[in-house]
């Protein structure tokens, strides 16, 4: 029997992208809800309970409600929302986090898909923490730009429809100005940091793509490593991984610019160490598609792991 997959929120931004990724899969049975019934709780409950794996692509409150609907049922869950990412009963769905993480995902019933910005930030911070180069007390800052699909259907309409009552006319804007963002807790927990990073997100007038930057003072790291030492740790951490690529130093040294859309429509993530050998600072940079490795691509990767397919 083919595994049954239900994407709750399949008509939203993340859900649609997962559906597209699964469209050609003959090894799965996709349970689907008509768009006009997407908020029909009874029908959703039936589909959630009939599925082997439910992928929740809903706002946080609706995700929590779906999990309650599944209490006492065997359906395994991948939640793409922020609701359960730091919850101890849930496995964090970043397969490359550390050596055992992919196996934890394979065995889990409850998997919390990471946030798009945290995927970039944690991918840069965690290897340095685990290698002992970065102390938990390091004052981490995270600066980022995302494509506007990161704001879901509402922001897409605000950016694209000039007659929208809350039309956004800016080409690039900073937000999260209170320095309180829903992604900080998971960056702190899975970055193993003593305090939440200062997080400065922004949005650009392009649909998909993302740059996440973590600038670092080398003198504040343990043993005062060089740029090459930092690059070596990242390379070792992701050795053998297919989705996360640590870009060789010669290749990054030849770049004059980094394009936020470079990996749009892909599920990969590139990590760079920028700076000058012998210098005292490096800029650690992750480039990904907010809807690829940042959301839908990661959800499909986790689903495949849970099905024992990778
Ligand atoms: N967009 C991105 O880049 C990323 C998104 N995520 C997460 O994915 C989740 C979905 O986000 P996104 O796809 O962007 O959002 P969208 O607003 O584009 O889609 C959400 C979908 O959920 C439906 N929905 C809302 N409330 C309910 C409810 N109570 N019952 C059933 N369906 C409901 C919406 O229907 P309706 O049209 O009626 O509102 C819509 O179809 C969020 O938790 C988000 O944080 C994670 C990483 C990145
Ligand atoms: C551009 C934009 O608005 N981005 C969203 C984050 C993306 C998202 O909703 O995803 P998560 O589920 O990963 O939280 C935000 O800052 O709230």
mmCIF file of C-alpha atoms and ligand atoms in Angstrom:
data_model
loop_
_atom_site.group_PDB
_atom_site.id
_atom_site.type_symbol
_atom_site.label_atom_id
_atom_site.label_comp_id
_atom_site.label_asym_id
_atom_site.label_seq_id
_atom_site.Cartn_x
_atom_site.Cartn_y
_atom_site.Cartn_z
ATOM 1 C CA UNK A 1 0.000 0.000 0.000
ATOM 2 C CA UNK A 2 1.230 3.464 -0.870
ATOM 3 C CA UNK A 3 1.772 5.866 2.025
ATOM 4 C CA UNK A 4 -1.044 8.419 2.259
ATOM 5 C CA UNK A 5 0.044 12.053 2.473
ATOM 6 C CA UNK A 6 -2.276 14.940 3.359
ATOM 7 C CA UNK A 7 -1.069 18.533 3.044
ATOM 8 C CA UNK A 8 -3.272 20.611 5.356
ATOM 9 C CA UNK A 9 -3.065 24.103 3.852
ATOM 10 C CA UNK A 10 -2.327 22.722 0.389
ATOM 11 C CA UNK A 11 -3.797 25.828 -1.272
ATOM 12 C CA UNK A 12 -1.447 28.238 0.518
ATOM 13 C CA UNK A 13 2.065 29.272 -0.520
ATOM 14 C CA UNK A 14 4.061 26.521 1.218
ATOM 15 C CA UNK A 15 1.402 23.869 0.634
ATOM 16 C CA UNK A 16 1.177 24.557 -3.097
ATOM 17 C CA UNK A 17 4.939 24.241 -3.425
ATOM 18 C CA UNK A 18 4.883 20.888 -1.651
ATOM 19 C CA UNK A 19 2.064 19.719 -3.896
ATOM 20 C CA UNK A 20 4.095 20.696 -6.955
ATOM 21 C CA UNK A 21 7.103 18.772 -5.648
ATOM 22 C CA UNK A 22 4.955 15.673 -5.060
ATOM 23 C CA UNK A 23 3.006 15.938 -8.338
ATOM 24 C CA UNK A 24 5.016 13.330 -10.228
ATOM 25 C CA UNK A 25 5.329 10.873 -7.331
ATOM 26 C CA UNK A 26 3.715 7.546 -8.148
ATOM 27 C CA UNK A 27 4.911 6.002 -4.874
ATOM 28 C CA UNK A 28 2.535 8.134 -2.761
ATOM 29 C CA UNK A 29 -1.214 8.504 -2.412
ATOM 30 C CA UNK A 30 -1.989 12.198 -2.042
ATOM 31 C CA UNK A 31 -5.153 12.989 -0.086
ATOM 32 C CA UNK A 32 -6.511 16.316 -1.249
ATOM 33 C CA UNK A 33 -9.129 18.791 -0.049
ATOM 34 C CA UNK A 34 -10.987 21.038 -2.507
ATOM 35 C CA UNK A 35 -9.911 24.684 -2.180
ATOM 36 C CA UNK A 36 -13.412 25.847 -1.199
ATOM 37 C CA UNK A 37 -13.461 23.280 1.644
ATOM 38 C CA UNK A 38 -9.994 24.177 2.974
ATOM 39 C CA UNK A 39 -11.371 25.439 6.269
ATOM 40 C CA UNK A 40 -13.951 22.645 6.704
ATOM 41 C CA UNK A 41 -12.815 21.279 10.047
ATOM 42 C CA UNK A 42 -14.708 17.970 9.871
ATOM 43 C CA UNK A 43 -13.375 17.160 6.417
ATOM 44 C CA UNK A 44 -9.854 18.175 7.446
ATOM 45 C CA UNK A 45 -10.111 15.985 10.552
ATOM 46 C CA UNK A 46 -11.107 12.980 8.405
ATOM 47 C CA UNK A 47 -8.238 13.547 5.991
ATOM 48 C CA UNK A 48 -5.726 14.213 8.776
ATOM 49 C CA UNK A 49 -6.736 10.990 10.498
ATOM 50 C CA UNK A 50 -6.671 8.948 7.266
ATOM 51 C CA UNK A 51 -3.143 10.050 6.386
ATOM 52 C CA UNK A 52 0.079 8.243 7.240
ATOM 53 C CA UNK A 53 1.851 11.598 7.195
ATOM 54 C CA UNK A 54 0.127 14.986 7.511
ATOM 55 C CA UNK A 55 2.142 18.010 6.423
ATOM 56 C CA UNK A 56 0.740 21.101 8.136
ATOM 57 C CA UNK A 57 1.141 24.295 6.086
ATOM 58 C CA UNK A 58 -1.027 26.465 8.275
ATOM 59 C CA UNK A 59 -0.678 29.471 10.561
ATOM 60 C CA UNK A 60 0.532 28.589 14.074
ATOM 61 C CA UNK A 61 -2.924 28.501 15.723
ATOM 62 C CA UNK A 62 -4.397 26.292 13.016
ATOM 63 C CA UNK A 63 -1.392 23.960 13.300
ATOM 64 C CA UNK A 64 -1.911 23.584 17.030
ATOM 65 C CA UNK A 65 -5.560 22.834 16.373
ATOM 66 C CA UNK A 66 -4.656 20.188 13.750
ATOM 67 C CA UNK A 67 -2.314 18.503 16.220
ATOM 68 C CA UNK A 68 -5.173 18.348 18.726
ATOM 69 C CA UNK A 69 -7.414 16.804 16.042
ATOM 70 C CA UNK A 70 -4.759 14.086 15.671
ATOM 71 C CA UNK A 71 -4.430 13.255 19.361
ATOM 72 C CA UNK A 72 -4.809 9.506 19.799
ATOM 73 C CA UNK A 73 -4.293 8.841 16.081
ATOM 74 C CA UNK A 74 -1.256 7.255 14.459
ATOM 75 C CA UNK A 75 -0.753 9.902 11.748
ATOM 76 C CA UNK A 76 2.784 11.225 11.718
ATOM 77 C CA UNK A 77 3.087 15.002 11.410
ATOM 78 C CA UNK A 78 5.433 17.460 9.738
ATOM 79 C CA UNK A 79 4.528 20.956 10.922
ATOM 80 C CA UNK A 80 5.926 23.802 8.785
ATOM 81 C CA UNK A 81 4.701 26.474 11.221
ATOM 82 C CA UNK A 82 6.545 28.014 14.153
ATOM 83 C CA UNK A 83 4.216 26.387 16.694
ATOM 84 C CA UNK A 84 6.309 23.357 17.754
ATOM 85 C CA UNK A 85 9.875 24.132 16.745
ATOM 86 C CA UNK A 86 11.296 24.365 20.242
ATOM 87 C CA UNK A 87 8.896 21.861 21.813
ATOM 88 C CA UNK A 88 10.711 18.953 23.466
ATOM 89 C CA UNK A 89 8.313 16.300 22.077
ATOM 90 C CA UNK A 90 9.084 17.351 18.524
ATOM 91 C CA UNK A 91 12.146 16.508 16.438
ATOM 92 C CA UNK A 92 13.640 19.553 14.705
ATOM 93 C CA UNK A 93 13.502 18.842 10.986
ATOM 94 C CA UNK A 94 16.910 20.123 9.971
ATOM 95 C CA UNK A 95 18.489 16.881 8.793
ATOM 96 C CA UNK A 96 22.008 18.337 8.551
ATOM 97 C CA UNK A 97 21.972 19.783 12.100
ATOM 98 C CA UNK A 98 24.252 17.061 13.458
ATOM 99 C CA UNK A 99 25.195 13.490 12.665
ATOM 100 C CA UNK A 100 22.187 11.825 14.329
ATOM 101 C CA UNK A 101 19.496 14.260 13.214
ATOM 102 C CA UNK A 102 18.484 12.512 9.979
ATOM 103 C CA UNK A 103 17.982 9.257 11.908
ATOM 104 C CA UNK A 104 15.904 11.075 14.550
ATOM 105 C CA UNK A 105 13.678 12.405 11.761
ATOM 106 C CA UNK A 106 13.345 8.931 10.202
ATOM 107 C CA UNK A 107 12.030 7.561 13.503
ATOM 108 C CA UNK A 108 9.924 10.515 14.618
ATOM 109 C CA UNK A 109 6.174 10.846 14.754
ATOM 110 C CA UNK A 110 6.326 14.624 15.248
ATOM 111 C CA UNK A 111 8.691 16.691 13.113
ATOM 112 C CA UNK A 112 8.894 20.489 13.268
ATOM 113 C CA UNK A 113 10.137 21.899 9.971
ATOM 114 C CA UNK A 114 12.628 24.725 10.584
ATOM 115 C CA UNK A 115 11.952 28.375 9.806
ATOM 116 C CA UNK A 116 13.464 29.786 6.636
ATOM 117 C CA UNK A 117 15.758 32.329 8.325
ATOM 118 C CA UNK A 118 16.797 29.900 11.099
ATOM 119 C CA UNK A 119 17.743 27.300 8.468
ATOM 120 C CA UNK A 120 20.376 29.736 7.184
ATOM 121 C CA UNK A 121 21.468 31.059 10.571
ATOM 122 C CA UNK A 122 21.681 27.706 12.379
ATOM 123 C CA UNK A 123 23.509 26.119 9.455
ATOM 124 C CA UNK A 124 26.277 28.679 9.958
ATOM 125 C CA UNK A 125 26.339 28.885 13.758
ATOM 126 C CA UNK A 126 25.879 25.288 14.883
ATOM 127 C CA UNK A 127 29.028 23.758 13.327
ATOM 128 C CA UNK A 128 31.151 26.436 15.015
ATOM 129 C CA UNK A 129 29.433 25.826 18.356
ATOM 130 C CA UNK A 130 29.859 22.054 18.077
ATOM 131 C CA UNK A 131 33.518 22.407 17.095
ATOM 132 C CA UNK A 132 34.123 24.598 20.152
ATOM 133 C CA UNK A 133 35.176 27.576 18.041
ATOM 134 C CA UNK A 134 32.225 29.700 19.079
ATOM 135 C CA UNK A 135 31.267 29.970 22.731
ATOM 136 C CA UNK A 136 27.617 29.952 23.787
ATOM 137 C CA UNK A 137 28.161 33.516 24.993
ATOM 138 C CA UNK A 138 29.199 34.811 21.552
ATOM 139 C CA UNK A 139 27.025 37.872 20.731
ATOM 140 C CA UNK A 140 25.524 36.607 17.471
ATOM 141 C CA UNK A 141 23.827 38.929 14.983
ATOM 142 C CA UNK A 142 21.808 37.718 12.014
ATOM 143 C CA UNK A 143 21.016 40.040 9.090
ATOM 144 C CA UNK A 144 18.856 38.768 6.293
ATOM 145 C CA UNK A 145 16.806 39.495 3.220
ATOM 146 C CA UNK A 146 13.945 37.285 2.045
ATOM 147 C CA UNK A 147 11.801 37.106 -1.042
ATOM 148 C CA UNK A 148 8.278 38.322 -0.361
ATOM 149 C CA UNK A 149 6.633 34.876 -0.642
ATOM 150 C CA UNK A 150 8.042 34.409 2.875
ATOM 151 C CA UNK A 151 5.056 36.448 4.063
ATOM 152 C CA UNK A 152 2.570 33.972 2.554
ATOM 153 C CA UNK A 153 -0.561 34.757 0.521
ATOM 154 C CA UNK A 154 -1.172 38.033 2.321
ATOM 155 C CA UNK A 155 2.241 39.583 1.640
ATOM 156 C CA UNK A 156 2.264 38.245 -1.916
ATOM 157 C CA UNK A 157 -1.003 40.121 -2.556
ATOM 158 C CA UNK A 158 0.311 43.251 -0.816
ATOM 159 C CA UNK A 159 3.479 43.280 -2.933
ATOM 160 C CA UNK A 160 1.904 42.328 -6.266
ATOM 161 C CA UNK A 161 -1.499 44.070 -6.293
ATOM 162 C CA UNK A 162 -1.148 47.837 -6.710
ATOM 163 C CA UNK A 163 -4.780 48.390 -5.712
ATOM 164 C CA UNK A 164 -4.477 46.320 -2.521
ATOM 165 C CA UNK A 165 -5.657 48.475 0.435
ATOM 166 C CA UNK A 166 -2.385 47.652 2.211
ATOM 167 C CA UNK A 167 -0.197 47.672 -0.895
ATOM 168 C CA UNK A 168 3.535 47.603 -0.156
ATOM 169 C CA UNK A 169 5.300 49.805 -2.643
ATOM 170 C CA UNK A 170 8.804 49.462 -1.202
ATOM 171 C CA UNK A 171 11.428 47.525 -3.148
ATOM 172 C CA UNK A 172 13.327 46.605 -0.004
ATOM 173 C CA UNK A 173 12.300 47.164 3.601
ATOM 174 C CA UNK A 174 13.537 46.304 7.062
ATOM 175 C CA UNK A 175 11.032 44.911 9.558
ATOM 176 C CA UNK A 176 11.106 43.213 12.950
ATOM 177 C CA UNK A 177 12.203 46.585 14.296
ATOM 178 C CA UNK A 178 11.256 45.701 17.887
ATOM 179 C CA UNK A 179 13.972 43.014 17.717
ATOM 180 C CA UNK A 180 11.380 40.444 18.681
ATOM 181 C CA UNK A 181 10.773 37.906 15.914
ATOM 182 C CA UNK A 182 9.160 34.472 16.055
ATOM 183 C CA UNK A 183 12.332 32.866 14.675
ATOM 184 C CA UNK A 184 14.682 33.942 17.489
ATOM 185 C CA UNK A 185 13.853 31.127 19.933
ATOM 186 C CA UNK A 186 14.762 28.350 17.488
ATOM 187 C CA UNK A 187 17.946 30.173 16.437
ATOM 188 C CA UNK A 188 18.935 30.336 20.100
ATOM 189 C CA UNK A 189 17.988 26.744 20.974
ATOM 190 C CA UNK A 190 19.473 24.967 17.930
ATOM 191 C CA UNK A 191 22.359 27.432 17.656
ATOM 192 C CA UNK A 192 23.080 26.510 21.303
ATOM 193 C CA UNK A 193 23.394 30.175 22.243
ATOM 194 C CA UNK A 194 23.096 31.631 25.744
ATOM 195 C CA UNK A 195 21.025 34.538 24.460
ATOM 196 C CA UNK A 196 18.849 35.151 21.419
ATOM 197 C CA UNK A 197 20.733 36.655 18.480
ATOM 198 C CA UNK A 198 20.026 40.214 17.332
ATOM 199 C CA UNK A 199 17.956 39.496 14.238
ATOM 200 C CA UNK A 200 17.450 42.098 11.483
ATOM 201 C CA UNK A 201 15.254 40.664 8.690
ATOM 202 C CA UNK A 202 14.216 42.475 5.531
ATOM 203 C CA UNK A 203 12.122 41.791 2.451
ATOM 204 C CA UNK A 204 13.005 42.472 -1.179
ATOM 205 C CA UNK A 205 10.795 42.814 -4.244
ATOM 206 C CA UNK A 206 11.526 39.353 -5.597
ATOM 207 C CA UNK A 207 9.347 36.321 -4.947
ATOM 208 C CA UNK A 208 11.741 33.604 -3.826
ATOM 209 C CA UNK A 209 15.265 33.599 -2.457
ATOM 210 C CA UNK A 210 17.084 34.553 0.702
ATOM 211 C CA UNK A 211 20.442 35.683 2.063
ATOM 212 C CA UNK A 212 21.197 35.151 5.753
ATOM 213 C CA UNK A 213 24.375 36.735 7.126
ATOM 214 C CA UNK A 214 26.184 36.070 10.401
ATOM 215 C CA UNK A 215 29.184 38.426 10.648
ATOM 216 C CA UNK A 216 31.820 37.205 13.086
ATOM 217 C CA UNK A 217 34.860 38.733 14.826
ATOM 218 C CA UNK A 218 37.547 36.043 14.673
ATOM 219 C CA UNK A 219 39.306 37.394 17.776
ATOM 220 C CA UNK A 220 36.155 36.625 19.799
ATOM 221 C CA UNK A 221 36.220 32.952 18.784
ATOM 222 C CA UNK A 222 38.108 30.340 20.791
ATOM 223 C CA UNK A 223 41.733 30.011 19.732
ATOM 224 C CA UNK A 224 41.396 32.980 17.337
ATOM 225 C CA UNK A 225 40.926 30.877 14.194
ATOM 226 C CA UNK A 226 41.630 32.141 10.687
ATOM 227 C CA UNK A 227 39.110 32.424 7.884
ATOM 228 C CA UNK A 228 40.442 29.128 6.506
ATOM 229 C CA UNK A 229 39.967 27.427 9.916
ATOM 230 C CA UNK A 230 36.319 28.498 10.024
ATOM 231 C CA UNK A 231 35.779 27.323 6.458
ATOM 232 C CA UNK A 232 37.398 23.993 7.298
ATOM 233 C CA UNK A 233 34.968 23.396 10.183
ATOM 234 C CA UNK A 234 31.946 24.150 8.018
ATOM 235 C CA UNK A 235 33.271 21.920 5.243
ATOM 236 C CA UNK A 236 33.882 19.049 7.666
ATOM 237 C CA UNK A 237 30.418 19.413 9.214
ATOM 238 C CA UNK A 238 28.607 19.169 5.874
ATOM 239 C CA UNK A 239 30.916 16.642 4.264
ATOM 240 C CA UNK A 240 28.885 14.091 2.296
ATOM 241 C CA UNK A 241 25.681 16.185 2.418
ATOM 242 C CA UNK A 242 23.907 16.691 -0.889
ATOM 243 C CA UNK A 243 21.634 19.614 -0.100
ATOM 244 C CA UNK A 244 23.940 21.892 1.880
ATOM 245 C CA UNK A 245 27.032 22.949 -0.045
ATOM 246 C CA UNK A 246 29.966 24.738 1.557
ATOM 247 C CA UNK A 247 31.346 26.797 -1.301
ATOM 248 C CA UNK A 248 35.117 26.408 -1.721
ATOM 249 C CA UNK A 249 37.164 29.442 -0.703
ATOM 250 C CA UNK A 250 38.619 29.955 -4.189
ATOM 251 C CA UNK A 251 35.097 30.106 -5.589
ATOM 252 C CA UNK A 252 33.797 32.591 -3.009
ATOM 253 C CA UNK A 253 36.946 34.734 -3.254
ATOM 254 C CA UNK A 254 36.208 35.191 -6.954
ATOM 255 C CA UNK A 255 32.728 36.625 -6.294
ATOM 256 C CA UNK A 256 32.037 40.364 -6.300
ATOM 257 C CA UNK A 257 28.339 40.055 -5.398
ATOM 258 C CA UNK A 258 25.894 37.535 -3.968
ATOM 259 C CA UNK A 259 22.496 37.217 -5.628
ATOM 260 C CA UNK A 260 19.614 36.528 -3.224
ATOM 261 C CA UNK A 261 17.742 34.734 -6.021
ATOM 262 C CA UNK A 262 20.683 32.492 -6.929
ATOM 263 C CA UNK A 263 18.972 29.336 -5.614
ATOM 264 C CA UNK A 264 15.343 30.315 -6.281
ATOM 265 C CA UNK A 265 13.294 27.297 -7.340
ATOM 266 C CA UNK A 266 15.833 24.862 -5.926
ATOM 267 C CA UNK A 267 15.987 22.969 -2.632
ATOM 268 C CA UNK A 268 19.707 23.502 -2.044
ATOM 269 C CA UNK A 269 21.547 25.861 0.279
ATOM 270 C CA UNK A 270 24.994 27.393 -0.286
ATOM 271 C CA UNK A 271 27.207 28.440 2.611
ATOM 272 C CA UNK A 272 30.019 30.954 2.148
ATOM 273 C CA UNK A 273 32.834 32.271 4.310
ATOM 274 C CA UNK A 274 33.685 35.766 3.078
ATOM 275 C CA UNK A 275 36.550 37.973 4.200
ATOM 276 C CA UNK A 276 40.266 38.314 3.665
ATOM 277 C CA UNK A 277 42.722 35.656 4.806
ATOM 278 C CA UNK A 278 44.767 37.202 7.621
ATOM 279 C CA UNK A 279 41.886 39.587 8.456
ATOM 280 C CA UNK A 280 40.083 39.729 11.801
ATOM 281 C CA UNK A 281 36.523 39.358 10.587
ATOM 282 C CA UNK A 282 34.500 36.958 8.470
ATOM 283 C CA UNK A 283 30.995 37.169 7.108
ATOM 284 C CA UNK A 284 29.254 33.786 7.162
ATOM 285 C CA UNK A 285 26.540 33.724 4.523
ATOM 286 C CA UNK A 286 23.792 31.270 3.643
ATOM 287 C CA UNK A 287 21.848 31.497 0.377
ATOM 288 C CA UNK A 288 18.658 29.506 -0.072
ATOM 289 C CA UNK A 289 15.124 29.640 -1.407
ATOM 290 C CA UNK A 290 12.794 30.563 1.477
ATOM 291 C CA UNK A 291 10.286 28.149 -0.072
ATOM 292 C CA UNK A 292 12.905 25.497 -0.946
ATOM 293 C CA UNK A 293 15.281 24.420 1.817
ATOM 294 C CA UNK A 294 13.535 27.167 3.832
ATOM 295 C CA UNK A 295 10.128 25.443 3.817
ATOM 296 C CA UNK A 296 8.626 23.143 1.184
ATOM 297 C CA UNK A 297 11.842 21.487 0.007
ATOM 298 C CA UNK A 298 12.793 20.732 3.618
ATOM 299 C CA UNK A 299 9.303 19.335 4.306
ATOM 300 C CA UNK A 300 9.629 16.921 1.365
ATOM 301 C CA UNK A 301 13.155 15.997 2.502
ATOM 302 C CA UNK A 302 11.745 15.196 5.963
ATOM 303 C CA UNK A 303 8.825 13.251 4.505
ATOM 304 C CA UNK A 304 11.256 11.131 2.467
ATOM 305 C CA UNK A 305 13.334 10.454 5.578
ATOM 306 C CA UNK A 306 10.218 9.478 7.556
ATOM 307 C CA UNK A 307 9.218 7.093 4.769
ATOM 308 C CA UNK A 308 12.676 5.530 4.852
ATOM 309 C CA UNK A 309 13.379 6.700 1.312
ATOM 310 C CA UNK A 310 16.609 8.526 2.105
HETATM 311 N N1 LIG B 1 6.130 31.242 3.039
HETATM 312 C C1 LIG B 1 7.329 30.836 3.511
HETATM 313 O O1 LIG B 1 8.407 31.147 2.931
HETATM 314 C C2 LIG B 1 7.406 29.986 4.727
HETATM 315 C C3 LIG B 1 6.276 29.635 5.440
HETATM 316 N N2 LIG B 1 6.405 28.823 6.539
HETATM 317 C C4 LIG B 1 5.242 28.491 7.374
HETATM 318 O O2 LIG B 1 4.299 27.755 6.631
HETATM 319 C C5 LIG B 1 2.991 27.983 7.174
HETATM 320 C C6 LIG B 1 2.092 28.385 6.029
HETATM 321 O O3 LIG B 1 2.594 29.618 5.526
HETATM 322 P P1 LIG B 1 2.309 30.123 4.070
HETATM 323 O O4 LIG B 1 2.112 28.984 3.162
HETATM 324 O O5 LIG B 1 3.335 31.115 3.760
HETATM 325 O O6 LIG B 1 0.897 30.856 4.333
HETATM 326 P P2 LIG B 1 -0.321 31.122 3.351
HETATM 327 O O7 LIG B 1 -1.128 32.196 4.002
HETATM 328 O O8 LIG B 1 0.166 31.346 1.983
HETATM 329 O O9 LIG B 1 -1.154 29.760 3.379
HETATM 330 C C7 LIG B 1 -1.792 29.284 4.519
HETATM 331 C C8 LIG B 1 -2.938 28.384 4.095
HETATM 332 O O10 LIG B 1 -3.556 27.878 5.282
HETATM 333 C C9 LIG B 1 -4.962 28.115 5.179
HETATM 334 N N3 LIG B 1 -5.527 28.286 6.511
HETATM 335 C C10 LIG B 1 -5.407 29.343 7.348
HETATM 336 N N4 LIG B 1 -6.066 29.135 8.495
HETATM 337 C C11 LIG B 1 -6.651 27.908 8.365
HETATM 338 C C12 LIG B 1 -7.475 27.129 9.206
HETATM 339 N N5 LIG B 1 -7.855 27.549 10.427
HETATM 340 N N6 LIG B 1 -7.895 25.910 8.759
HETATM 341 C C13 LIG B 1 -7.522 25.470 7.537
HETATM 342 N N7 LIG B 1 -6.758 26.173 6.687
HETATM 343 C C14 LIG B 1 -6.318 27.376 7.099
HETATM 344 C C15 LIG B 1 -5.055 29.374 4.370
HETATM 345 O O11 LIG B 1 -6.353 29.543 3.854
HETATM 346 P P3 LIG B 1 -6.963 31.004 3.582
HETATM 347 O O12 LIG B 1 -6.555 31.352 2.183
HETATM 348 O O13 LIG B 1 -8.425 30.817 3.744
HETATM 349 O O14 LIG B 1 -6.399 31.947 4.580
HETATM 350 C C16 LIG B 1 -4.004 29.118 3.307
HETATM 351 O O15 LIG B 1 -4.478 28.298 2.288
HETATM 352 C C17 LIG B 1 3.111 29.093 8.213
HETATM 353 O O16 LIG B 1 3.059 28.565 9.504
HETATM 354 C C18 LIG B 1 4.479 29.693 7.900
HETATM 355 O O17 LIG B 1 5.049 30.242 9.067
HETATM 356 C C19 LIG B 1 7.609 28.314 6.892
HETATM 357 C C20 LIG B 1 8.756 28.653 6.236
HETATM 358 C C21 LIG B 1 8.737 29.569 5.124
HETATM 359 C C1 LIG B 2 9.259 37.627 4.635
HETATM 360 C C2 LIG B 2 8.486 37.187 5.852
HETATM 361 O O1 LIG B 2 7.516 37.794 6.253
HETATM 362 N N1 LIG B 2 8.923 36.117 6.446
HETATM 363 C C3 LIG B 2 8.291 35.554 7.604
HETATM 364 C C4 LIG B 2 9.005 34.323 7.968
HETATM 365 C C5 LIG B 2 8.660 33.224 7.050
HETATM 366 C C6 LIG B 2 7.604 32.341 7.634
HETATM 367 O O2 LIG B 2 6.449 32.634 7.785
HETATM 368 O O3 LIG B 2 8.024 31.252 7.981
HETATM 369 P P1 LIG B 2 8.231 30.445 9.269
HETATM 370 O O4 LIG B 2 7.218 29.413 9.380
HETATM 371 O O5 LIG B 2 9.543 29.964 9.008
HETATM 372 O O6 LIG B 2 8.137 31.252 10.461
HETATM 373 C C7 LIG B 2 8.349 36.452 8.812
HETATM 374 O O7 LIG B 2 9.303 37.168 8.995
HETATM 375 O O8 LIG B 2 7.441 36.331 9.636
#
